[in-house]
Amino acid sequence: MKLERPVVATAGVAAVIAAIAVAGSTASAGFVSPQLSVAVAVSGDAPQSSTSTSGFRNADGSYLYDGSLTSTSGSSWFVNWNLTGSDTVAQPGSPSITTNFAVGNTGDVARTFQILVTYEAPVQVAPDTGYAWRTTLSGVLASNNGGVASLVGLIPSMFQGQINGTGVVSNNPSAASTTTASFFGTSVNDYVGPIPNGPNIATIGYLMTFSLSAHSTAVFNGSWVGTVVPVPAPGAAALLGLAGLTARGRRRSV
């Protein structure tokens, strides 16, 4: 699927890329944060990955991680990230991880990218609760040399939200090709359902799969967030149903 967007200045794209490359560069000394793993596979190159337990702890208790991976066979692509994950020990009701990436294809041919993010977010899910999940995704696509830049989501989707390593929802924003720079999104999709490999949550994350044209850059911004919601216990639901039937029977007998 392709993407659509109004035009934005290329200089603005460069500023966003620079910010993603350098933000959050200071980790909390001696502090072990939840583990964040970023694995990148790019067509024509060897897979790479980066794992960190030294995120910067923000004032609100969340953790900030930054990093980058580049081509092992010449300077033909890069992936920079600046991701914020929630502290589920302190805030079990809202596990979350952001989607802030700058991805560049500086080579002469289109490349397929797969970016897998896995974040430790342990939550003991109570029997009477569930989670509603939401993915949001937007960004900017830019041509680096005045050619035609294109960004296409591939199977399973441009963004697949995951819980415990299993995909549960897709998000496929549409972006039109551009010779300068343009926005796409914001695209939103929700998931309300059982926790795969549950009942508890061990990790959250996402898989991004897309094709990016030569000499092009895509900047992604978004999030994958769960919100706790009450779920009636089976016994309570049965009692509510019985109470409803009794009330209806009484009304009929009057």
Coordinates of C-alpha atoms in Angstrom, one line a residue:
M1 CA 0.0 0.0 0.0
K2 CA 1.2 3.5 -0.7
L3 CA 1.3 6.7 1.3
E4 CA -0.1 10.2 1.0
R5 CA 1.1 13.6 2.4
P6 CA 1.2 17.4 2.0
V7 CA 4.5 19.0 1.2
V8 CA 7.0 20.0 3.8
A9 CA 10.4 21.7 3.5
T10 CA 13.4 19.2 3.0
A11 CA 15.4 21.2 5.6
G12 CA 12.7 20.3 8.2
V13 CA 13.2 16.6 7.4
A14 CA 17.0 17.0 7.9
A15 CA 16.4 18.6 11.3
V16 CA 14.1 15.8 12.4
I17 CA 16.6 13.2 11.3
A18 CA 19.4 15.0 13.2
A19 CA 17.2 15.1 16.3
I20 CA 16.5 11.4 16.2
A21 CA 20.2 10.7 15.7
V22 CA 21.3 12.6 18.8
A23 CA 18.4 12.8 21.2
G24 CA 18.6 10.7 24.4
S25 CA 22.3 10.1 24.0
T26 CA 22.9 10.1 27.8
A27 CA 22.0 6.9 29.7
S28 CA 21.3 6.8 33.4
A29 CA 24.7 5.8 34.9
G30 CA 24.6 2.4 36.6
F31 CA 20.9 2.0 36.1
V32 CA 19.4 -1.1 34.5
S33 CA 16.4 -0.3 32.4
P34 CA 14.0 -2.7 30.7
Q35 CA 15.6 -4.4 27.7
L36 CA 14.9 -3.0 24.3
S37 CA 16.0 -4.9 21.2
V38 CA 16.0 -3.5 17.6
A39 CA 16.7 -6.0 14.8
V40 CA 17.1 -4.7 11.2
A41 CA 17.1 -6.8 8.0
V42 CA 17.7 -5.0 4.7
S43 CA 17.7 -6.6 1.3
G44 CA 21.3 -7.2 0.0
D45 CA 22.9 -6.9 3.4
A46 CA 23.4 -9.0 6.5
P47 CA 20.9 -8.7 9.4
Q48 CA 21.9 -6.7 12.4
S49 CA 20.6 -6.0 15.9
S50 CA 21.1 -3.8 18.9
T51 CA 20.1 -4.6 22.5
S52 CA 20.1 -2.1 25.4
T53 CA 19.4 -2.1 29.1
S54 CA 20.8 1.4 29.6
G55 CA 17.9 3.7 28.6
F56 CA 17.7 7.2 30.1
R57 CA 15.1 7.4 32.8
N58 CA 12.7 10.3 32.3
A59 CA 11.0 12.3 35.1
D60 CA 7.7 10.5 34.4
G61 CA 9.4 7.1 34.9
S62 CA 9.5 6.1 31.3
Y63 CA 12.8 5.2 29.5
L64 CA 14.4 6.8 26.5
Y65 CA 16.6 4.7 24.2
D66 CA 18.6 5.9 21.2
G67 CA 20.7 4.1 18.7
S68 CA 21.6 3.4 15.1
L69 CA 22.5 0.7 12.6
T70 CA 24.2 1.1 9.2
S71 CA 25.1 -1.0 6.3
T72 CA 27.9 -3.5 6.7
S73 CA 28.6 -3.4 2.9
G74 CA 29.2 0.3 2.4
S75 CA 27.3 3.4 3.3
S76 CA 24.1 2.4 1.5
W77 CA 21.5 2.7 4.3
F78 CA 21.0 3.7 7.9
V79 CA 18.4 3.3 10.6
N80 CA 18.4 5.7 13.6
W81 CA 15.9 5.6 16.5
N82 CA 14.9 7.5 19.5
L83 CA 12.3 5.3 21.4
T84 CA 10.4 5.8 24.7
G85 CA 9.1 2.8 26.6
S86 CA 6.9 2.8 29.7
D87 CA 7.8 1.5 33.1
T88 CA 5.3 -1.3 33.6
V89 CA 6.5 -2.1 37.1
A90 CA 5.4 1.4 38.2
Q91 CA 2.5 1.8 35.7
P92 CA 1.2 -1.7 34.8
G93 CA -2.0 -0.1 33.3
S94 CA -0.3 1.4 30.3
P95 CA 2.4 -0.6 28.6
S96 CA 3.8 1.4 25.6
I97 CA 6.6 1.9 23.2
T98 CA 7.0 4.7 20.6
T99 CA 7.8 4.4 16.9
N100 CA 10.4 7.2 16.2
F101 CA 12.8 6.2 13.4
A102 CA 14.7 7.8 10.6
V103 CA 15.4 5.3 7.8
G104 CA 17.6 6.2 4.9
N105 CA 18.4 4.4 1.6
T106 CA 21.5 6.1 0.2
G107 CA 22.1 3.5 -2.4
D108 CA 21.2 3.4 -6.1
V109 CA 18.5 0.7 -5.9
A110 CA 15.3 0.3 -3.9
R111 CA 15.6 -1.7 -0.7
T112 CA 13.3 -3.8 1.5
F113 CA 13.5 -3.0 5.2
Q114 CA 12.3 -5.1 8.2
I115 CA 12.6 -3.5 11.6
L116 CA 11.6 -5.6 14.6
V117 CA 11.3 -3.9 18.0
T118 CA 10.9 -5.9 21.2
Y119 CA 10.5 -4.2 24.6
E120 CA 10.3 -5.9 28.0
A121 CA 7.0 -4.8 29.6
P122 CA 6.1 -7.4 32.2
V123 CA 2.6 -7.1 33.5
Q124 CA 0.7 -9.5 35.7
V125 CA -2.8 -9.3 34.2
A126 CA -5.6 -9.6 36.8
P127 CA -8.5 -12.0 36.0
D128 CA -11.0 -9.1 35.9
T129 CA -9.0 -6.9 33.5
G130 CA -8.1 -6.7 29.9
Y131 CA -6.3 -4.3 27.6
A132 CA -7.3 -2.2 24.6
W133 CA -4.4 -1.4 22.3
R134 CA -3.9 1.4 19.8
T135 CA -1.3 2.0 17.1
T136 CA -0.7 5.4 15.5
L137 CA 1.7 6.0 12.7
S138 CA 2.7 9.1 10.6
G139 CA 5.8 10.5 9.1
V140 CA 7.7 12.3 6.3
L141 CA 9.0 10.9 3.1
A142 CA 11.8 12.8 1.3
S143 CA 13.9 12.5 -1.8
N144 CA 17.6 13.2 -1.2
N145 CA 18.6 14.0 -4.8
G146 CA 15.5 15.4 -6.5
G147 CA 14.4 12.0 -7.8
V148 CA 11.1 10.3 -7.0
A149 CA 10.9 9.0 -3.5
S150 CA 8.4 6.2 -2.7
L151 CA 7.6 4.2 0.4
V152 CA 5.5 1.0 0.2
G153 CA 4.2 -1.2 3.0
L154 CA 4.9 -4.9 2.4
I155 CA 3.5 -8.1 4.0
P156 CA 2.6 -8.5 6.8
S157 CA 2.2 -4.6 6.9
M158 CA 4.1 -1.4 7.3
F159 CA 3.4 -1.7 11.0
Q160 CA 2.4 -4.8 12.9
G161 CA 1.7 -4.4 16.6
Q162 CA 2.9 -7.3 18.7
I163 CA 2.2 -8.7 22.2
N164 CA 4.4 -11.5 23.5
G165 CA 6.0 -11.8 20.1
T166 CA 2.8 -12.4 18.3
G167 CA 1.2 -9.9 15.8
V168 CA -2.3 -8.7 16.7
V169 CA -3.0 -5.7 14.5
S170 CA -1.8 -3.9 11.4
N171 CA -1.4 -0.3 10.4
N172 CA -0.8 0.6 6.8
P173 CA -0.7 4.4 6.2
S174 CA -0.7 5.5 2.6
A175 CA 2.0 7.7 1.2
A176 CA 2.2 9.3 -2.3
S177 CA 5.5 9.4 -4.2
T178 CA 7.3 12.8 -4.0
T179 CA 10.3 14.6 -5.6
T180 CA 10.7 16.8 -2.5
A181 CA 9.3 15.9 0.9
S182 CA 5.8 15.3 2.1
F183 CA 3.8 14.1 5.2
F184 CA 1.9 10.8 5.5
G185 CA -0.6 9.7 8.1
T186 CA -1.7 9.9 10.8
S187 CA -3.1 6.4 10.5
V188 CA -4.7 4.7 13.5
N189 CA -5.8 1.1 14.2
D190 CA -7.0 -0.6 17.4
Y191 CA -7.0 -4.1 18.9
V192 CA -9.2 -5.4 21.7
G193 CA -8.9 -9.1 22.3
P194 CA -7.1 -11.8 24.2
I195 CA -3.4 -11.5 25.0
P196 CA -1.5 -14.1 22.9
N197 CA 0.6 -16.5 24.9
G198 CA -1.0 -15.0 28.0
P199 CA -2.6 -14.4 30.4
N200 CA 0.3 -12.1 31.4
I201 CA 2.3 -9.7 29.3
A202 CA 6.1 -10.3 28.9
T203 CA 7.0 -8.1 25.9
I204 CA 5.4 -5.7 23.5
G205 CA 6.8 -4.4 20.2
Y206 CA 6.2 -4.2 16.5
L207 CA 7.4 -5.3 13.1
M208 CA 7.8 -2.7 10.3
T209 CA 8.1 -4.0 6.8
F210 CA 8.4 -1.7 3.8
S211 CA 10.2 -0.9 0.6
L212 CA 12.1 2.5 0.3
S213 CA 13.3 3.9 -3.0
A214 CA 16.9 4.8 -3.8
H215 CA 18.3 8.0 -2.4
S216 CA 15.3 8.5 -0.1
T217 CA 14.6 9.0 3.6
A218 CA 11.5 8.1 5.6
V219 CA 10.9 9.5 9.1
F220 CA 8.4 7.6 11.2
N221 CA 6.5 8.9 14.3
G222 CA 4.0 6.9 16.3
S223 CA 3.3 4.6 19.2
W224 CA 2.0 1.3 20.4
V225 CA 0.0 1.6 23.6
G226 CA -2.1 -0.6 25.8
T227 CA -4.7 0.7 28.2
V228 CA -6.2 -1.4 31.0
V229 CA -10.0 -2.0 30.8
P230 CA -12.3 -3.8 33.3
V231 CA -13.7 -7.2 32.1
P232 CA -16.6 -8.8 34.0
A233 CA -15.6 -12.2 35.4
P234 CA -17.6 -15.1 33.9
G235 CA -19.5 -15.7 37.1
A236 CA -20.4 -12.0 37.3
A237 CA -21.6 -12.0 33.7
A238 CA -23.8 -15.0 34.4
L239 CA -25.3 -13.4 37.4
L240 CA -26.0 -10.2 35.5
G241 CA -27.7 -12.3 32.8
L242 CA -29.8 -14.1 35.4
A243 CA -30.7 -10.9 37.0
G244 CA -31.9 -9.5 33.7
L245 CA -34.0 -12.6 33.0
T246 CA -35.6 -12.4 36.4
A247 CA -36.4 -8.7 36.0
R248 CA -38.0 -9.4 32.6
G249 CA -40.0 -12.2 34.1
R250 CA -41.3 -10.0 36.9
R251 CA -42.3 -7.3 34.4
R252 CA -44.2 -9.9 32.3
S253 CA -46.1 -11.3 35.4
V254 CA -47.4 -7.8 36.5

